């Protein structure tokens, strides 16, 4: 199976609303990302802030063009931060009252999986957003400035360990970038028979190429087959481990022979298992091509694919992964 010796730190935020009523935007992960990025950029030294401000400026222009429904919207970098991160807002309702809790997950990947970066840069910026009601989008009953950070947890395998509770940060807890996989079982013996993928967030996955890594200008497919999902996983792992300019072929050329054999076997079973039904529909006007729903395959997913699919559900696949897009569960 794919090499899982890459760096990843997962943080779970628990926010508690401290206002009578707040409304979440339609895309809370995107709004939080841009807002958090601005606060971080303002706090950094001028030289370090340049990359942040450049990426954020392009995204603000993009969102403005989409909102005005301009005929031609310029391409924008898929990541508004100059570091590799995912903000996954847990699916929930839109309105919250005082005392209710909201959860989202922040994932730092690859070279950006640095706990000091989180403690010294990201967490203080998040605390500013919690306390200052004048930060961010100006609309009535906004969440920003009207919540407390109730607690923050870090993932160690399948469990979450508290690092911040009751406003106190545990500086003694050592967070390392390999602990995310401690005790996790990616083998098929830990799963029941599975034949359906339910997307937990909007996704945009391109069709599989004839040769992994030679993706060209592939257009997205409304309902991605297993082969496309599998290749998207390889591309995502490649991005995290080798960098953004690498291809899936580069990664497959770098793994051990037994891992490559597992990959080829998985692709063989993926190609032979077609989709029998789905309820995939368009999800957003903000990001062209995004879809939501579930898809069911003609036969249960072969056990050789399970480790790959399990990994992809953690990393997120396809486009706009920074905003939590491209994650799913297998049922």
mmCIF file of C-alpha atoms in Angstrom:
data_model
loop_
_atom_site.group_PDB
_atom_site.id
_atom_site.type_symbol
_atom_site.label_atom_id
_atom_site.label_comp_id
_atom_site.label_asym_id
_atom_site.label_seq_id
_atom_site.Cartn_x
_atom_site.Cartn_y
_atom_site.Cartn_z
ATOM 1 C CA UNK A 1 0.000 0.000 0.000
ATOM 2 C CA UNK A 2 1.016 3.660 -0.137
ATOM 3 C CA UNK A 3 3.786 4.812 2.171
ATOM 4 C CA UNK A 4 2.260 6.512 5.210
ATOM 5 C CA UNK A 5 5.481 7.922 6.682
ATOM 6 C CA UNK A 6 4.554 11.524 5.916
ATOM 7 C CA UNK A 7 4.013 14.433 8.259
ATOM 8 C CA UNK A 8 0.523 15.398 9.405
ATOM 9 C CA UNK A 9 -0.868 17.057 12.534
ATOM 10 C CA UNK A 10 -4.620 17.181 13.144
ATOM 11 C CA UNK A 11 -6.218 19.677 15.529
ATOM 12 C CA UNK A 12 -9.857 19.629 16.595
ATOM 13 C CA UNK A 13 -11.312 22.984 17.691
ATOM 14 C CA UNK A 14 -14.401 23.143 19.882
ATOM 15 C CA UNK A 15 -15.963 26.617 19.785
ATOM 16 C CA UNK A 16 -18.670 27.759 22.211
ATOM 17 C CA UNK A 17 -21.040 30.518 21.095
ATOM 18 C CA UNK A 18 -21.186 33.389 23.612
ATOM 19 C CA UNK A 19 -23.856 35.469 21.868
ATOM 20 C CA UNK A 20 -27.639 35.119 21.791
ATOM 21 C CA UNK A 21 -27.726 34.084 18.128
ATOM 22 C CA UNK A 22 -25.117 33.633 15.394
ATOM 23 C CA UNK A 23 -25.418 32.640 11.765
ATOM 24 C CA UNK A 24 -22.778 30.677 9.910
ATOM 25 C CA UNK A 25 -21.930 31.657 6.339
ATOM 26 C CA UNK A 26 -22.660 29.119 3.608
ATOM 27 C CA UNK A 27 -18.936 28.390 3.346
ATOM 28 C CA UNK A 28 -17.621 28.808 6.921
ATOM 29 C CA UNK A 29 -14.309 27.080 6.164
ATOM 30 C CA UNK A 30 -13.575 29.502 3.323
ATOM 31 C CA UNK A 31 -14.555 32.581 5.316
ATOM 32 C CA UNK A 32 -12.519 31.438 8.316
ATOM 33 C CA UNK A 33 -9.529 30.661 6.092
ATOM 34 C CA UNK A 34 -9.445 34.131 4.539
ATOM 35 C CA UNK A 35 -10.075 35.841 7.867
ATOM 36 C CA UNK A 36 -7.517 33.771 9.742
ATOM 37 C CA UNK A 37 -5.000 34.315 6.952
ATOM 38 C CA UNK A 38 -5.428 38.089 7.178
ATOM 39 C CA UNK A 39 -4.927 38.123 10.957
ATOM 40 C CA UNK A 40 -1.826 35.941 10.617
ATOM 41 C CA UNK A 41 -0.393 38.143 7.851
ATOM 42 C CA UNK A 42 -0.924 41.291 9.930
ATOM 43 C CA UNK A 43 0.934 39.747 12.865
ATOM 44 C CA UNK A 44 3.948 38.502 10.875
ATOM 45 C CA UNK A 45 7.076 40.511 10.040
ATOM 46 C CA UNK A 46 6.834 42.301 6.680
ATOM 47 C CA UNK A 47 9.041 39.830 4.805
ATOM 48 C CA UNK A 48 7.202 36.761 6.127
ATOM 49 C CA UNK A 49 3.794 38.352 5.498
ATOM 50 C CA UNK A 50 4.351 38.969 1.774
ATOM 51 C CA UNK A 51 3.503 35.445 0.641
ATOM 52 C CA UNK A 52 0.372 35.418 2.790
ATOM 53 C CA UNK A 53 -0.877 38.757 1.511
ATOM 54 C CA UNK A 54 -0.200 37.848 -2.122
ATOM 55 C CA UNK A 55 -2.231 34.620 -1.931
ATOM 56 C CA UNK A 56 -5.048 36.244 0.051
ATOM 57 C CA UNK A 57 -5.294 39.186 -2.345
ATOM 58 C CA UNK A 58 -5.802 36.832 -5.301
ATOM 59 C CA UNK A 59 -8.547 35.001 -3.417
ATOM 60 C CA UNK A 60 -10.387 38.157 -2.417
ATOM 61 C CA UNK A 61 -10.377 39.243 -6.071
ATOM 62 C CA UNK A 62 -11.655 35.828 -7.126
ATOM 63 C CA UNK A 63 -14.518 35.844 -4.600
ATOM 64 C CA UNK A 64 -15.437 39.393 -5.597
ATOM 65 C CA UNK A 65 -15.594 38.454 -9.286
ATOM 66 C CA UNK A 66 -17.750 35.405 -8.537
ATOM 67 C CA UNK A 67 -20.089 37.478 -6.360
ATOM 68 C CA UNK A 68 -20.496 40.012 -9.168
ATOM 69 C CA UNK A 69 -21.046 37.139 -11.649
ATOM 70 C CA UNK A 70 -18.422 38.411 -14.026
ATOM 71 C CA UNK A 71 -18.342 36.647 -17.384
ATOM 72 C CA UNK A 72 -14.701 35.600 -17.022
ATOM 73 C CA UNK A 73 -13.362 34.678 -13.601
ATOM 74 C CA UNK A 74 -9.591 34.391 -13.507
ATOM 75 C CA UNK A 75 -7.942 31.198 -12.290
ATOM 76 C CA UNK A 76 -6.807 31.416 -8.687
ATOM 77 C CA UNK A 77 -4.302 29.322 -6.754
ATOM 78 C CA UNK A 78 -6.192 26.534 -4.989
ATOM 79 C CA UNK A 79 -4.616 27.429 -1.628
ATOM 80 C CA UNK A 80 -5.015 30.924 -0.124
ATOM 81 C CA UNK A 81 -2.290 30.175 2.450
ATOM 82 C CA UNK A 82 1.432 29.791 1.648
ATOM 83 C CA UNK A 83 1.502 26.715 3.892
ATOM 84 C CA UNK A 84 -0.192 23.355 3.390
ATOM 85 C CA UNK A 85 -3.286 23.157 5.562
ATOM 86 C CA UNK A 86 -6.873 21.889 5.529
ATOM 87 C CA UNK A 87 -9.813 23.487 7.336
ATOM 88 C CA UNK A 88 -12.597 20.920 7.592
ATOM 89 C CA UNK A 89 -15.788 22.369 9.061
ATOM 90 C CA UNK A 90 -17.863 19.549 10.479
ATOM 91 C CA UNK A 91 -21.253 19.352 8.707
ATOM 92 C CA UNK A 92 -23.891 20.963 10.900
ATOM 93 C CA UNK A 93 -26.675 23.549 10.991
ATOM 94 C CA UNK A 94 -26.417 27.234 10.077
ATOM 95 C CA UNK A 95 -27.702 28.988 13.238
ATOM 96 C CA UNK A 96 -26.514 28.601 16.846
ATOM 97 C CA UNK A 97 -27.568 29.994 20.216
ATOM 98 C CA UNK A 98 -25.575 30.887 23.298
ATOM 99 C CA UNK A 99 -23.693 27.963 24.816
ATOM 100 C CA UNK A 100 -23.948 25.753 21.725
ATOM 101 C CA UNK A 101 -20.766 24.247 20.372
ATOM 102 C CA UNK A 102 -19.272 24.202 16.882
ATOM 103 C CA UNK A 103 -16.500 21.869 15.702
ATOM 104 C CA UNK A 104 -13.930 22.155 12.961
ATOM 105 C CA UNK A 105 -10.651 20.437 12.223
ATOM 106 C CA UNK A 106 -7.370 22.010 11.156
ATOM 107 C CA UNK A 107 -4.818 19.774 9.468
ATOM 108 C CA UNK A 108 -1.201 20.806 8.872
ATOM 109 C CA UNK A 109 0.517 18.686 6.235
ATOM 110 C CA UNK A 110 4.022 17.962 4.986
ATOM 111 C CA UNK A 111 6.606 20.591 5.890
ATOM 112 C CA UNK A 112 3.849 22.708 7.439
ATOM 113 C CA UNK A 113 3.126 20.050 10.086
ATOM 114 C CA UNK A 114 4.807 22.063 12.829
ATOM 115 C CA UNK A 115 3.301 22.348 16.323
ATOM 116 C CA UNK A 116 5.313 25.490 17.079
ATOM 117 C CA UNK A 117 3.734 27.152 14.035
ATOM 118 C CA UNK A 118 0.330 26.266 15.442
ATOM 119 C CA UNK A 119 1.062 27.514 18.984
ATOM 120 C CA UNK A 120 2.930 30.685 18.034
ATOM 121 C CA UNK A 121 1.062 31.816 14.910
ATOM 122 C CA UNK A 122 -2.254 30.089 14.207
ATOM 123 C CA UNK A 123 -3.733 29.733 17.691
ATOM 124 C CA UNK A 124 -3.124 33.397 18.698
ATOM 125 C CA UNK A 125 -4.769 34.511 15.436
ATOM 126 C CA UNK A 126 -7.748 32.286 16.176
ATOM 127 C CA UNK A 127 -8.024 33.810 19.645
ATOM 128 C CA UNK A 128 -8.140 37.290 18.105
ATOM 129 C CA UNK A 129 -11.018 36.255 15.869
ATOM 130 C CA UNK A 130 -12.846 34.844 18.881
ATOM 131 C CA UNK A 131 -12.575 38.059 20.897
ATOM 132 C CA UNK A 132 -12.897 40.831 18.309
ATOM 133 C CA UNK A 133 -16.420 41.319 16.850
ATOM 134 C CA UNK A 134 -15.081 43.957 14.444
ATOM 135 C CA UNK A 135 -12.893 41.455 12.577
ATOM 136 C CA UNK A 136 -14.161 39.887 9.390
ATOM 137 C CA UNK A 137 -17.256 40.067 7.232
ATOM 138 C CA UNK A 138 -19.737 42.690 8.378
ATOM 139 C CA UNK A 139 -23.133 41.027 8.538
ATOM 140 C CA UNK A 140 -25.648 40.717 11.305
ATOM 141 C CA UNK A 141 -25.134 37.959 13.880
ATOM 142 C CA UNK A 142 -21.767 36.872 12.497
ATOM 143 C CA UNK A 143 -19.985 34.097 14.384
ATOM 144 C CA UNK A 144 -16.671 35.942 14.335
ATOM 145 C CA UNK A 145 -16.061 37.737 17.607
ATOM 146 C CA UNK A 146 -18.923 35.899 19.298
ATOM 147 C CA UNK A 147 -17.418 32.629 20.467
ATOM 148 C CA UNK A 148 -14.927 31.223 22.957
ATOM 149 C CA UNK A 149 -12.383 28.534 22.153
ATOM 150 C CA UNK A 150 -13.704 25.937 24.565
ATOM 151 C CA UNK A 151 -10.981 23.396 23.865
ATOM 152 C CA UNK A 152 -8.475 22.170 21.297
ATOM 153 C CA UNK A 153 -7.437 18.549 20.803
ATOM 154 C CA UNK A 154 -4.682 16.875 18.803
ATOM 155 C CA UNK A 155 -5.142 13.509 17.119
ATOM 156 C CA UNK A 156 -3.151 10.487 18.208
ATOM 157 C CA UNK A 157 -4.360 7.674 16.026
ATOM 158 C CA UNK A 158 -8.110 7.299 16.475
ATOM 159 C CA UNK A 159 -8.239 9.281 19.734
ATOM 160 C CA UNK A 160 -8.102 13.000 20.532
ATOM 161 C CA UNK A 161 -5.875 14.344 23.325
ATOM 162 C CA UNK A 162 -6.597 17.802 24.833
ATOM 163 C CA UNK A 163 -3.932 20.468 24.406
ATOM 164 C CA UNK A 164 -6.112 23.446 25.391
ATOM 165 C CA UNK A 165 -8.902 23.318 27.933
ATOM 166 C CA UNK A 166 -10.661 26.027 29.944
ATOM 167 C CA UNK A 167 -8.470 28.614 28.284
ATOM 168 C CA UNK A 168 -5.213 26.968 29.383
ATOM 169 C CA UNK A 169 -2.712 25.619 26.840
ATOM 170 C CA UNK A 170 -0.799 22.503 27.882
ATOM 171 C CA UNK A 171 2.755 23.367 26.829
ATOM 172 C CA UNK A 172 4.065 20.117 28.282
ATOM 173 C CA UNK A 173 2.289 17.959 25.736
ATOM 174 C CA UNK A 174 4.636 17.008 22.919
ATOM 175 C CA UNK A 175 2.998 16.908 19.499
ATOM 176 C CA UNK A 176 4.883 15.139 16.720
ATOM 177 C CA UNK A 177 3.935 14.933 13.054
ATOM 178 C CA UNK A 178 3.814 11.123 12.954
ATOM 179 C CA UNK A 179 1.415 10.529 15.849
ATOM 180 C CA UNK A 180 -1.668 10.874 13.606
ATOM 181 C CA UNK A 181 -1.245 7.266 12.463
ATOM 182 C CA UNK A 182 -0.473 5.673 15.859
ATOM 183 C CA UNK A 183 -2.542 2.529 16.152
ATOM 184 C CA UNK A 184 -4.659 3.221 13.076
ATOM 185 C CA UNK A 185 -5.551 0.074 11.159
ATOM 186 C CA UNK A 186 -5.644 0.613 7.429
ATOM 187 C CA UNK A 187 -5.886 -3.086 6.624
ATOM 188 C CA UNK A 188 -9.051 -4.682 5.210
ATOM 189 C CA UNK A 189 -9.570 -6.898 8.270
ATOM 190 C CA UNK A 190 -10.795 -3.832 10.213
ATOM 191 C CA UNK A 191 -13.711 -3.155 7.869
ATOM 192 C CA UNK A 192 -16.963 -4.802 6.920
ATOM 193 C CA UNK A 193 -18.149 -5.254 3.356
ATOM 194 C CA UNK A 194 -18.289 -1.797 1.740
ATOM 195 C CA UNK A 195 -19.914 -0.814 -1.532
ATOM 196 C CA UNK A 196 -20.725 2.901 -1.166
ATOM 197 C CA UNK A 197 -18.844 6.167 -0.789
ATOM 198 C CA UNK A 198 -20.683 9.030 0.913
ATOM 199 C CA UNK A 199 -19.042 12.396 0.392
ATOM 200 C CA UNK A 200 -18.905 14.433 3.618
ATOM 201 C CA UNK A 201 -17.825 17.614 1.852
ATOM 202 C CA UNK A 202 -18.083 18.902 -1.730
ATOM 203 C CA UNK A 203 -15.605 17.334 -4.135
ATOM 204 C CA UNK A 204 -14.033 17.914 -7.519
ATOM 205 C CA UNK A 205 -12.128 14.889 -8.820
ATOM 206 C CA UNK A 206 -10.730 14.554 -12.332
ATOM 207 C CA UNK A 207 -11.070 11.307 -14.332
ATOM 208 C CA UNK A 208 -8.213 8.835 -14.171
ATOM 209 C CA UNK A 209 -5.502 9.196 -16.795
ATOM 210 C CA UNK A 210 -4.161 6.365 -18.910
ATOM 211 C CA UNK A 211 -0.917 6.604 -17.008
ATOM 212 C CA UNK A 212 -0.711 7.785 -13.400
ATOM 213 C CA UNK A 213 0.854 11.195 -13.198
ATOM 214 C CA UNK A 214 0.166 12.241 -16.821
ATOM 215 C CA UNK A 215 -2.964 14.157 -15.989
ATOM 216 C CA UNK A 216 -2.834 16.928 -18.577
ATOM 217 C CA UNK A 217 -5.941 19.118 -18.637
ATOM 218 C CA UNK A 218 -8.442 16.515 -17.510
ATOM 219 C CA UNK A 219 -11.932 17.822 -16.883
ATOM 220 C CA UNK A 220 -13.859 16.853 -13.793
ATOM 221 C CA UNK A 221 -16.408 14.049 -13.880
ATOM 222 C CA UNK A 222 -19.854 14.325 -12.289
ATOM 223 C CA UNK A 223 -19.455 10.907 -10.647
ATOM 224 C CA UNK A 224 -15.837 9.755 -10.304
ATOM 225 C CA UNK A 225 -15.199 6.007 -10.750
ATOM 226 C CA UNK A 226 -13.001 4.164 -8.274
ATOM 227 C CA UNK A 227 -10.004 4.439 -10.594
ATOM 228 C CA UNK A 228 -10.256 8.254 -10.570
ATOM 229 C CA UNK A 229 -10.602 8.329 -6.789
ATOM 230 C CA UNK A 230 -7.603 6.033 -6.410
ATOM 231 C CA UNK A 231 -5.438 8.162 -8.686
ATOM 232 C CA UNK A 232 -6.526 11.323 -6.856
ATOM 233 C CA UNK A 233 -5.329 9.700 -3.622
ATOM 234 C CA UNK A 234 -1.920 8.973 -5.159
ATOM 235 C CA UNK A 235 -1.667 12.557 -6.394
ATOM 236 C CA UNK A 236 -2.578 13.889 -2.958
ATOM 237 C CA UNK A 237 -0.003 11.707 -1.175
ATOM 238 C CA UNK A 238 2.537 12.752 -3.789
ATOM 239 C CA UNK A 239 1.810 16.429 -3.125
ATOM 240 C CA UNK A 240 2.219 15.994 0.628
ATOM 241 C CA UNK A 241 5.401 13.922 0.461
ATOM 242 C CA UNK A 242 7.269 15.235 -2.598
ATOM 243 C CA UNK A 243 5.912 18.745 -3.094
ATOM 244 C CA UNK A 244 3.481 20.568 -5.329
ATOM 245 C CA UNK A 245 5.554 20.263 -8.517
ATOM 246 C CA UNK A 246 5.699 16.457 -8.393
ATOM 247 C CA UNK A 247 3.389 14.095 -10.230
ATOM 248 C CA UNK A 248 1.750 10.880 -9.119
ATOM 249 C CA UNK A 249 4.173 9.074 -11.426
ATOM 250 C CA UNK A 250 7.088 10.567 -9.475
ATOM 251 C CA UNK A 251 5.633 9.148 -6.303
ATOM 252 C CA UNK A 252 4.939 5.708 -7.752
ATOM 253 C CA UNK A 253 8.513 5.606 -9.020
ATOM 254 C CA UNK A 254 9.766 6.345 -5.506
ATOM 255 C CA UNK A 255 7.902 3.672 -3.539
ATOM 256 C CA UNK A 256 8.998 0.123 -2.826
ATOM 257 C CA UNK A 257 8.250 -2.733 -5.213
ATOM 258 C CA UNK A 258 5.696 -4.356 -2.902
ATOM 259 C CA UNK A 259 3.867 -1.045 -2.514
ATOM 260 C CA UNK A 260 3.834 -0.550 -6.274
ATOM 261 C CA UNK A 261 2.475 -4.076 -6.707
ATOM 262 C CA UNK A 262 -0.302 -3.305 -4.219
ATOM 263 C CA UNK A 263 -1.124 -0.118 -6.111
ATOM 264 C CA UNK A 264 -1.373 -1.932 -9.456
ATOM 265 C CA UNK A 265 -3.554 -4.642 -7.947
ATOM 266 C CA UNK A 266 -5.839 -2.014 -6.417
ATOM 267 C CA UNK A 267 -6.145 -0.203 -9.764
ATOM 268 C CA UNK A 268 -7.071 -3.472 -11.448
ATOM 269 C CA UNK A 269 -9.965 -4.041 -9.051
ATOM 270 C CA UNK A 270 -10.967 -0.383 -9.223
ATOM 271 C CA UNK A 271 -11.237 -0.519 -13.025
ATOM 272 C CA UNK A 272 -13.485 -3.576 -12.872
ATOM 273 C CA UNK A 273 -15.980 -2.190 -10.333
ATOM 274 C CA UNK A 274 -18.415 0.207 -11.968
ATOM 275 C CA UNK A 275 -21.026 2.505 -10.437
ATOM 276 C CA UNK A 276 -24.582 1.159 -10.310
ATOM 277 C CA UNK A 277 -26.349 4.204 -8.857
ATOM 278 C CA UNK A 278 -25.690 7.619 -7.308
ATOM 279 C CA UNK A 279 -27.331 10.821 -6.123
ATOM 280 C CA UNK A 280 -24.430 13.164 -6.924
ATOM 281 C CA UNK A 281 -25.575 16.751 -7.563
ATOM 282 C CA UNK A 282 -24.014 20.175 -8.051
ATOM 283 C CA UNK A 283 -23.011 21.730 -4.761
ATOM 284 C CA UNK A 284 -21.896 25.306 -5.234
ATOM 285 C CA UNK A 285 -21.874 28.299 -7.527
ATOM 286 C CA UNK A 286 -18.765 29.637 -5.838
ATOM 287 C CA UNK A 287 -16.468 26.846 -6.993
ATOM 288 C CA UNK A 288 -17.358 25.547 -10.434
ATOM 289 C CA UNK A 289 -17.664 21.776 -10.645
ATOM 290 C CA UNK A 290 -18.094 20.934 -6.975
ATOM 291 C CA UNK A 291 -20.597 18.185 -6.206
ATOM 292 C CA UNK A 292 -22.085 16.342 -3.232
ATOM 293 C CA UNK A 293 -23.906 13.076 -2.586
ATOM 294 C CA UNK A 294 -23.079 9.389 -2.521
ATOM 295 C CA UNK A 295 -22.278 6.673 -5.038
ATOM 296 C CA UNK A 296 -22.809 2.935 -4.884
ATOM 297 C CA UNK A 297 -20.767 0.333 -6.759
ATOM 298 C CA UNK A 298 -21.982 -2.884 -8.353
ATOM 299 C CA UNK A 299 -19.936 -5.076 -6.038
ATOM 300 C CA UNK A 300 -18.306 -4.520 -2.618
ATOM 301 C CA UNK A 301 -15.021 -2.662 -2.790
ATOM 302 C CA UNK A 302 -12.157 -5.158 -2.961
ATOM 303 C CA UNK A 303 -10.041 -5.418 0.185
ATOM 304 C CA UNK A 304 -6.895 -4.235 -1.629
ATOM 305 C CA UNK A 305 -8.483 -0.777 -2.106
ATOM 306 C CA UNK A 306 -9.474 -0.240 1.530
ATOM 307 C CA UNK A 307 -6.081 1.033 2.807
ATOM 308 C CA UNK A 308 -5.865 3.556 -0.028
ATOM 309 C CA UNK A 309 -9.434 4.777 0.415
ATOM 310 C CA UNK A 310 -8.969 5.070 4.179
ATOM 311 C CA UNK A 311 -5.903 7.237 3.663
ATOM 312 C CA UNK A 312 -7.651 9.428 1.091
ATOM 313 C CA UNK A 313 -10.519 10.135 3.478
ATOM 314 C CA UNK A 314 -8.046 11.627 5.979
ATOM 315 C CA UNK A 315 -5.989 13.651 3.504
ATOM 316 C CA UNK A 316 -8.884 14.939 1.321
ATOM 317 C CA UNK A 317 -8.577 14.553 -2.446
ATOM 318 C CA UNK A 318 -9.211 16.521 -5.617
ATOM 319 C CA UNK A 319 -9.492 20.306 -5.746
ATOM 320 C CA UNK A 320 -10.010 22.895 -2.981
ATOM 321 C CA UNK A 321 -8.806 20.535 -0.263
ATOM 322 C CA UNK A 322 -7.683 23.544 1.802
ATOM 323 C CA UNK A 323 -11.361 24.326 2.430
ATOM 324 C CA UNK A 324 -12.103 20.772 3.540
ATOM 325 C CA UNK A 325 -13.343 19.577 0.158
ATOM 326 C CA UNK A 326 -12.862 16.015 -1.007
ATOM 327 C CA UNK A 327 -13.389 13.890 2.088
ATOM 328 C CA UNK A 328 -15.766 10.952 2.411
ATOM 329 C CA UNK A 329 -16.759 7.919 4.413
ATOM 330 C CA UNK A 330 -17.123 4.326 3.219
ATOM 331 C CA UNK A 331 -20.343 2.502 4.042
#
